[in-house]
PDB file of C-alpha atoms in Angstrom:
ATOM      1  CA  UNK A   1     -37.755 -23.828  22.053  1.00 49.00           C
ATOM      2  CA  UNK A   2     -34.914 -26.336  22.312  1.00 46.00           C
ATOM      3  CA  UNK A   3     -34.506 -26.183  18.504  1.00 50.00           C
ATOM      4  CA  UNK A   4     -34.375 -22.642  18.601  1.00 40.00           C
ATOM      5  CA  UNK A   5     -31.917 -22.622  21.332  1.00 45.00           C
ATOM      6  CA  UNK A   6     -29.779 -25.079  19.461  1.00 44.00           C
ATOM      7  CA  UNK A   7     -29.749 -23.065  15.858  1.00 42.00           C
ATOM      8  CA  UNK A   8     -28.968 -19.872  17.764  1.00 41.00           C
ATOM      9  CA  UNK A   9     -25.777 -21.732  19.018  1.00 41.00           C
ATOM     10  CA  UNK A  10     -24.980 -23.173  15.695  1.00 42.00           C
ATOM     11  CA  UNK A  11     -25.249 -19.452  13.884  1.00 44.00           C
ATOM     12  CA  UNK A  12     -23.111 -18.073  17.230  1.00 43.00           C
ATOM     13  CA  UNK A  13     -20.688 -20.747  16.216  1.00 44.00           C
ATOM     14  CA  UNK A  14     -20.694 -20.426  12.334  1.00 42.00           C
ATOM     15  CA  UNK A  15     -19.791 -16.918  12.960  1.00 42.00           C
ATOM     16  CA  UNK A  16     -17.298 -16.900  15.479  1.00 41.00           C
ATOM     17  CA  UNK A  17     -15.215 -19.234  12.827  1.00 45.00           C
ATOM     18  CA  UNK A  18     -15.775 -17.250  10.001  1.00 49.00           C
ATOM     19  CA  UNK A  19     -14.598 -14.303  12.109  1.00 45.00           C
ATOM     20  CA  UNK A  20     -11.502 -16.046  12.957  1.00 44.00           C
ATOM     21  CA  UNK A  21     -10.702 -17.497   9.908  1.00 47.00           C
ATOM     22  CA  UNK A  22     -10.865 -13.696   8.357  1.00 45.00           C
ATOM     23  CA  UNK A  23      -8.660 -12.874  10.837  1.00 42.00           C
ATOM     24  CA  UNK A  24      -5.981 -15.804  10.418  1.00 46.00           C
ATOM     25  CA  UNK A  25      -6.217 -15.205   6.952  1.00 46.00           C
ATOM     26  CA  UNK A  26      -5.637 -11.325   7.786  1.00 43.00           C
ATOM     27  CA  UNK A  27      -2.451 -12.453  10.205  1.00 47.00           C
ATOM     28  CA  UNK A  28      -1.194 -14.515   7.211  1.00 56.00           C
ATOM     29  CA  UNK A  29      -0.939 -12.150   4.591  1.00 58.00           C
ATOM     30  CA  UNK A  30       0.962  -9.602   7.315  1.00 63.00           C
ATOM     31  CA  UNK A  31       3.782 -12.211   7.773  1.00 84.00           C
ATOM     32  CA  UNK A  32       4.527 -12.078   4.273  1.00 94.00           C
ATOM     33  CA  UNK A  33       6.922  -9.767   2.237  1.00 96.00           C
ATOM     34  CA  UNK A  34       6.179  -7.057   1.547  1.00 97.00           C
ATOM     35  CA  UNK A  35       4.033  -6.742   5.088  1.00 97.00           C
ATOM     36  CA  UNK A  36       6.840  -7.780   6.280  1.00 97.00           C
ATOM     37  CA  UNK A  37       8.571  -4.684   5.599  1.00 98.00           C
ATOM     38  CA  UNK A  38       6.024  -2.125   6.697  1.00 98.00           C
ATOM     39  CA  UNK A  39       5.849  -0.742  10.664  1.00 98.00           C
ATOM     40  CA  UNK A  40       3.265  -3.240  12.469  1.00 96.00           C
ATOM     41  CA  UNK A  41       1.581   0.458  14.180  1.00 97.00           C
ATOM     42  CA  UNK A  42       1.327   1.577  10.389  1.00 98.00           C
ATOM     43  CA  UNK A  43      -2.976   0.930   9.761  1.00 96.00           C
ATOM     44  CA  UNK A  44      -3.589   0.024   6.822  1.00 97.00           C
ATOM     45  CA  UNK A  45      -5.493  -2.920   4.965  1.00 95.00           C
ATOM     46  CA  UNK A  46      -3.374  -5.673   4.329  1.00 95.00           C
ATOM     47  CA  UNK A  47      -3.113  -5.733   0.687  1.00 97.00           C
ATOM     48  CA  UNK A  48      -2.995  -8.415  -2.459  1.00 97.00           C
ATOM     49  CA  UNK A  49      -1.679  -8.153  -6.280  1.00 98.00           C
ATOM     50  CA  UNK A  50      -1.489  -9.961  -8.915  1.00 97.00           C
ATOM     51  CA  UNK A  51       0.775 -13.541  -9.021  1.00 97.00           C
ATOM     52  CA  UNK A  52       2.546 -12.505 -11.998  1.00 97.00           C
ATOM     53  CA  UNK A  53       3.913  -9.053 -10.133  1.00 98.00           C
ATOM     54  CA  UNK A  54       6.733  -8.242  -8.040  1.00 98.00           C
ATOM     55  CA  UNK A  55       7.179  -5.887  -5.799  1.00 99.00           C
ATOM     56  CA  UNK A  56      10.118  -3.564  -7.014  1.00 99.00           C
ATOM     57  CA  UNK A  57      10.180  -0.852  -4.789  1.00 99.00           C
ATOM     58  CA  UNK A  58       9.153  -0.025  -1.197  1.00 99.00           C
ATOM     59  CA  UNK A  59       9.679   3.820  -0.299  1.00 98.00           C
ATOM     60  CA  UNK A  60       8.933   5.401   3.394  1.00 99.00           C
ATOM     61  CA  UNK A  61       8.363   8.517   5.007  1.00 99.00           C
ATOM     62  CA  UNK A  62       9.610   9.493   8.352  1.00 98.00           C
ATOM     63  CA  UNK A  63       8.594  12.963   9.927  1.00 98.00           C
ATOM     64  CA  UNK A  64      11.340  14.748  11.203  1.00 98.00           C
ATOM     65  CA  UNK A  65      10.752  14.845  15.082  1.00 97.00           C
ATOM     66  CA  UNK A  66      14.177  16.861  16.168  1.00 97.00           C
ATOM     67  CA  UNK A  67      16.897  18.436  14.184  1.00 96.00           C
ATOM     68  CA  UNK A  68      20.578  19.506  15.271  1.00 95.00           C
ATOM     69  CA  UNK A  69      22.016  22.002  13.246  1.00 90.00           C
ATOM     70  CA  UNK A  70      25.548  21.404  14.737  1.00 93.00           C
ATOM     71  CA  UNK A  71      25.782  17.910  14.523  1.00 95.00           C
ATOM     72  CA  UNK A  72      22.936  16.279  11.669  1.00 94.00           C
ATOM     73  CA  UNK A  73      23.904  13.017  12.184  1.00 94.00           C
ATOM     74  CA  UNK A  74      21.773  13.729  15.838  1.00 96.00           C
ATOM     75  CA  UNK A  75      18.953  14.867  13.925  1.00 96.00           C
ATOM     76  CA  UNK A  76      15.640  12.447  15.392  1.00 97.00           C
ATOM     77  CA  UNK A  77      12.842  10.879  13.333  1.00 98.00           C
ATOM     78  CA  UNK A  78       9.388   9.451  13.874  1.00 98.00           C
ATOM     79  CA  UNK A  79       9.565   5.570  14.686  1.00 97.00           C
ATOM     80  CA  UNK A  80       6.397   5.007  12.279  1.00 98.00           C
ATOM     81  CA  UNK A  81       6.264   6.678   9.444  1.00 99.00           C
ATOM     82  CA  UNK A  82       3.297   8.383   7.649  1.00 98.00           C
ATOM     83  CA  UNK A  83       3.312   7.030   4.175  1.00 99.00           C
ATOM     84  CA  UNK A  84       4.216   4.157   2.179  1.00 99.00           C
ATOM     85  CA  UNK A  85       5.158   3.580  -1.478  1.00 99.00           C
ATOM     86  CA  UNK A  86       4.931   0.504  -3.044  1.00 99.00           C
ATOM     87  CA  UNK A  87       5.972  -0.197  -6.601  1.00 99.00           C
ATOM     88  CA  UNK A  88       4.839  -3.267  -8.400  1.00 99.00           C
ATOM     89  CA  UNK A  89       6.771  -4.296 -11.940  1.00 99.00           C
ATOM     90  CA  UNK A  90       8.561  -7.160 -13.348  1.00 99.00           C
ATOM     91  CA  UNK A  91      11.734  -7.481 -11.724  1.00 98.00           C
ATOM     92  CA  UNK A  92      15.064  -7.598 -13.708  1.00 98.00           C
ATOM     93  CA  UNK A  93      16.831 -10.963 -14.032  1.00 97.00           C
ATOM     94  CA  UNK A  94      19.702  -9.341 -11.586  1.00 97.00           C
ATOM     95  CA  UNK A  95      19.772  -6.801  -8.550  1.00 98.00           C
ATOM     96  CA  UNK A  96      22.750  -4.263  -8.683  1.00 97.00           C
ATOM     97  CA  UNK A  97      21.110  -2.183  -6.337  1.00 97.00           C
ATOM     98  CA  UNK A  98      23.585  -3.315  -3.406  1.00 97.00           C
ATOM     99  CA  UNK A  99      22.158  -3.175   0.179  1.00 96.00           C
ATOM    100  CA  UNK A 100      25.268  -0.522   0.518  1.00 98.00           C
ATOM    101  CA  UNK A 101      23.366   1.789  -1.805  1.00 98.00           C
ATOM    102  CA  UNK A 102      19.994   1.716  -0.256  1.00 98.00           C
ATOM    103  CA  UNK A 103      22.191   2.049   3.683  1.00 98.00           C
ATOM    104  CA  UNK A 104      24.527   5.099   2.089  1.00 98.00           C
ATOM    105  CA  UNK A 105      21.301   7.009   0.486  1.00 98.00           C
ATOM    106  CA  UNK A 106      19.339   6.672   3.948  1.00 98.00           C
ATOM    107  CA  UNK A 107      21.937   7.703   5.607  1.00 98.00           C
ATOM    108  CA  UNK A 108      22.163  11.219   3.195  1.00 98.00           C
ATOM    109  CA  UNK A 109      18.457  11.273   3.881  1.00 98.00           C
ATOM    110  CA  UNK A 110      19.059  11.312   7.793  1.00 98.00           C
ATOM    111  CA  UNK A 111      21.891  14.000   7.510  1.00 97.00           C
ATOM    112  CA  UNK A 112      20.267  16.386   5.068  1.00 97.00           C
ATOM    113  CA  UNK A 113      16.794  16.247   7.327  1.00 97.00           C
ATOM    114  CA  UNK A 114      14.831  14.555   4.463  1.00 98.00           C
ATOM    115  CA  UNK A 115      11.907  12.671   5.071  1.00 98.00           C
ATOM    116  CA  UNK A 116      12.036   9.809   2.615  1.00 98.00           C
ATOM    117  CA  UNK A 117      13.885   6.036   3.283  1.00 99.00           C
ATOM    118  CA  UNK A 118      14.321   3.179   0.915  1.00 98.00           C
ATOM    119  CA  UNK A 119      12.984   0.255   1.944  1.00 98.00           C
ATOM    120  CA  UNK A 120      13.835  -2.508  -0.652  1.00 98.00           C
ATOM    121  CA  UNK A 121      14.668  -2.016  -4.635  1.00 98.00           C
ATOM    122  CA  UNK A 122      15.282  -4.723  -7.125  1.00 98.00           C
ATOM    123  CA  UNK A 123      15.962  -3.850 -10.553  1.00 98.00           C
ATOM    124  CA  UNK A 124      13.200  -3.983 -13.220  1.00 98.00           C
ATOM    125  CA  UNK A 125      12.264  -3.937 -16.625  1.00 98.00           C
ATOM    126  CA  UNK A 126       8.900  -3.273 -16.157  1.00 98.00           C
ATOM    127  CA  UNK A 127       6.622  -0.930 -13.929  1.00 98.00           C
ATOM    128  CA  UNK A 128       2.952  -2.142 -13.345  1.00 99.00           C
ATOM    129  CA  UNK A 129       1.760  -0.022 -10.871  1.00 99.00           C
ATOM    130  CA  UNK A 130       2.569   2.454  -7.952  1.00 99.00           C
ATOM    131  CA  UNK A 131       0.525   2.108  -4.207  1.00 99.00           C
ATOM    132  CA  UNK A 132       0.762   5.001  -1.773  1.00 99.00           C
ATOM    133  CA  UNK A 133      -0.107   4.783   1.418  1.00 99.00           C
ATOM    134  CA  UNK A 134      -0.741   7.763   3.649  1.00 98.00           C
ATOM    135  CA  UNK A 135      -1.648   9.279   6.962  1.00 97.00           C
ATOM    136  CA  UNK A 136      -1.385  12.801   5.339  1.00 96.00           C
ATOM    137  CA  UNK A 137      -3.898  12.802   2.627  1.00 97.00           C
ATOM    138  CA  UNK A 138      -3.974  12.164  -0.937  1.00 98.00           C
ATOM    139  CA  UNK A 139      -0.569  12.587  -3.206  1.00 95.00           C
ATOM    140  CA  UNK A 140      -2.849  13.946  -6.528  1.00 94.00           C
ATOM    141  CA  UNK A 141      -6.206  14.456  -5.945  1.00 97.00           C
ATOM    142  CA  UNK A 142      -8.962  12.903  -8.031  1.00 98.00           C
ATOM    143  CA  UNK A 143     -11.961  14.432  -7.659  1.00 95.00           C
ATOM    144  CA  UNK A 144     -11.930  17.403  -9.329  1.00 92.00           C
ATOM    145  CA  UNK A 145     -10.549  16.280 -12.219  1.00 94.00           C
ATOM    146  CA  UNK A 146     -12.943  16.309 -15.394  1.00 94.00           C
ATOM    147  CA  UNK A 147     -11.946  12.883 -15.970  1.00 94.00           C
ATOM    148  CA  UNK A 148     -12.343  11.763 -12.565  1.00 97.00           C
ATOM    149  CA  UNK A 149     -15.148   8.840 -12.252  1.00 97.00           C
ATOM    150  CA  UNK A 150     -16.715   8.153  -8.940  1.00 98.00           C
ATOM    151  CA  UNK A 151     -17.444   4.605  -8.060  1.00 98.00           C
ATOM    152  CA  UNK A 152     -17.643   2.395  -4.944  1.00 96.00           C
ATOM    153  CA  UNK A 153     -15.453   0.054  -3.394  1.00 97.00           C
ATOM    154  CA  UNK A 154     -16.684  -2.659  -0.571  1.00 94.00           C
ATOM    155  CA  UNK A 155     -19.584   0.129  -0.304  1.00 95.00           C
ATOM    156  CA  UNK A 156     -16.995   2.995   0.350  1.00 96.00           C
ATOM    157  CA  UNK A 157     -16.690   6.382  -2.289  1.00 97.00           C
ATOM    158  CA  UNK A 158     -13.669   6.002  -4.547  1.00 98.00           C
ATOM    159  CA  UNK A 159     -12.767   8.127  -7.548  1.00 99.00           C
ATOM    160  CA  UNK A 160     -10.606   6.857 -10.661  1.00 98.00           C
ATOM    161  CA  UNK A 161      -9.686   8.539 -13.700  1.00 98.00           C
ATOM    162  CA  UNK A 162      -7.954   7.071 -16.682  1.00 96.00           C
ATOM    163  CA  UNK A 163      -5.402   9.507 -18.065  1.00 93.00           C
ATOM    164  CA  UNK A 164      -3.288   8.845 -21.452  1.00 90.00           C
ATOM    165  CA  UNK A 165      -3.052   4.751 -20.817  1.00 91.00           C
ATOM    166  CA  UNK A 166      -2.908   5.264 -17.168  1.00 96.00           C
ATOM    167  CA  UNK A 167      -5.320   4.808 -14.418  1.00 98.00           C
ATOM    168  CA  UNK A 168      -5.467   6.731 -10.963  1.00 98.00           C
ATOM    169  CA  UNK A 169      -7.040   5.776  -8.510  1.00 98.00           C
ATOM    170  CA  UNK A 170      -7.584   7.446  -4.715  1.00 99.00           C
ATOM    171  CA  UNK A 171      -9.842   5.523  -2.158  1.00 98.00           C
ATOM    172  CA  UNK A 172      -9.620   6.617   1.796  1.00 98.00           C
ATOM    173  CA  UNK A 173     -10.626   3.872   4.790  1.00 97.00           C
ATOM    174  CA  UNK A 174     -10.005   3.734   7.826  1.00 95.00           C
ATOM    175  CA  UNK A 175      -8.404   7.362   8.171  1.00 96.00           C
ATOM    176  CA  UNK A 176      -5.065   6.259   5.642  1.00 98.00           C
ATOM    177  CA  UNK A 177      -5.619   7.772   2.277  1.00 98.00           C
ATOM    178  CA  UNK A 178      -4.736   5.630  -0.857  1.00 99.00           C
ATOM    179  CA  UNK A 179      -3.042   6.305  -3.988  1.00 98.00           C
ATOM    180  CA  UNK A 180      -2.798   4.176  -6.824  1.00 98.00           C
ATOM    181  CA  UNK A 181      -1.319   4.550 -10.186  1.00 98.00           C
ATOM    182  CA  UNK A 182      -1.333   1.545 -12.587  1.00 98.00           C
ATOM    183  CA  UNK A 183       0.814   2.134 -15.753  1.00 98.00           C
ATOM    184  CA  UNK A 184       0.414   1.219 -19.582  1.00 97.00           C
ATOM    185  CA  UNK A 185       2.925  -1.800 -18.554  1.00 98.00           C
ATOM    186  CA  UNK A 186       0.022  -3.189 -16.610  1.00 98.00           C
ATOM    187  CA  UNK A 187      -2.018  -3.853 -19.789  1.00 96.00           C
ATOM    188  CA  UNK A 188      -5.211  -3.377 -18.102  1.00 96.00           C
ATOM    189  CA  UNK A 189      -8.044  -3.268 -20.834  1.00 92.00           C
ATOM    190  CA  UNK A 190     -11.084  -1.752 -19.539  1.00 95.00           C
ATOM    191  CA  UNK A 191     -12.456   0.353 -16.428  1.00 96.00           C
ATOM    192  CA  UNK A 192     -13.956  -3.210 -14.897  1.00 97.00           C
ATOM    193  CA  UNK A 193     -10.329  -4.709 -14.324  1.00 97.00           C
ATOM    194  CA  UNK A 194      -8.514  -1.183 -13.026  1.00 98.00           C
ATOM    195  CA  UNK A 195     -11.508  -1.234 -10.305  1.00 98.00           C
ATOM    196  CA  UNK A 196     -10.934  -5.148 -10.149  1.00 97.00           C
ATOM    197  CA  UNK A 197      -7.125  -3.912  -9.323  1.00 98.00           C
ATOM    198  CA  UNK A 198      -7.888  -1.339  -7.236  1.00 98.00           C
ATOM    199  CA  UNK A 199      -9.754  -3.315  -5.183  1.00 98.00           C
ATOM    200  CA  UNK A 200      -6.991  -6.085  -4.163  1.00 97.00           C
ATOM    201  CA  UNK A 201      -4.444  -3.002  -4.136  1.00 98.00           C
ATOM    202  CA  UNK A 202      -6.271  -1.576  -1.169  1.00 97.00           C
ATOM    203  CA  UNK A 203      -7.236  -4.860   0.345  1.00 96.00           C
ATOM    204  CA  UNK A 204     -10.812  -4.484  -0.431  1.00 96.00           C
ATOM    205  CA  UNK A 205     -10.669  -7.680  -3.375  1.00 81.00           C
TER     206      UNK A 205
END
């Protein structure tokens, strides 16, 4: 019985640290760019890509919570927004994009009641892929598409669908819905290593 007793702490234990490693692990990937840059209330999983990527573009959406027709610079948005829209690429050896550009088009966004913010831009040369985010559902949906294919990812339904030399992908968890478009840039070969990419894009890998 004392044996027992002692394995049954020992499993307890071996758990409890695997549990909390997961979670450091989790913790250390959200302290990172581009977590960094998304709304800490925004649920979602916390995402990897490939070493060889950047991230080239971050996009948000805010819904518009009050508008003054008098006076637009009053108008009032959501403090967390509903979708996110990452863009992953090779970036271009310089920026041009000045911080002053990304300030004076949110600010046009505010004013004319528009919904969408840029987050970060970099030049590129290169696009590999495109990751939406959402509270709001699906931006093109999959599954009744002829050449829609659905698989399984970490045990959850998925759909992709390889169009031209593109993939889509859409995958929903944990009530966000997930777009993903990888692009011929990518260079992704066969159906096995868009999943294999779909999977770290959604933080299932």
């Amino acid at each position: 019985m004392k044996q027992f007793y002692a394995l049954l702490v020992i499993a307890i234990s071996l758990f409890v640290a695997g549990c909390a490693e997961g979670t450091q692990d989790t913790q250390e990937t959200e302290e990172v760019f581009p977590h960094t840059e998304i709304n800490e209330q925004f649920v979602y999983e916390p995402f990897t890509y490939p070493e060889e990527w950047d991230v080239i573009t971050i996009h948000k959406d805010v819904d518009l919570r009050y508008q003054d027709g008098d006076n637009p610079e009053n108008h009032r948005y959501a403090e967390v927004p509903y979708r996110y829209t990452i863009t992953f690429g090779e970036e271009a050896g310089t920026n041009e994009t000045t911080t002053e550009e990304i300030d004076e088009y949110n600010n046009q966004q505010h004013i004319q009641g528009e919904s969408n913010r840029q987050v970060y831009y970099h030049d590129y040369e290169k696009r590999y892929a495109t990751l939406t985010m959402s509270r709001n559902g699906f931006i093109h949906i999959l599954k009744d598409l002829d050449e829609a294919e659905q698989i399984e990812i970490s045990g959850f339904e998925a759909y992709l669908a390889k169009q031209d030399n593109q993939y889509l992908g859409n995958f929903y968890f944990d009530d966000t819905y997930y777009d993903l478009q990888i692009y011929e840039d990518a260079d992704v070969q066969s159906k096995e290593a868009a999943i294999t990419l779909f999977e770290m894009l959604v933080g299932q890998g």
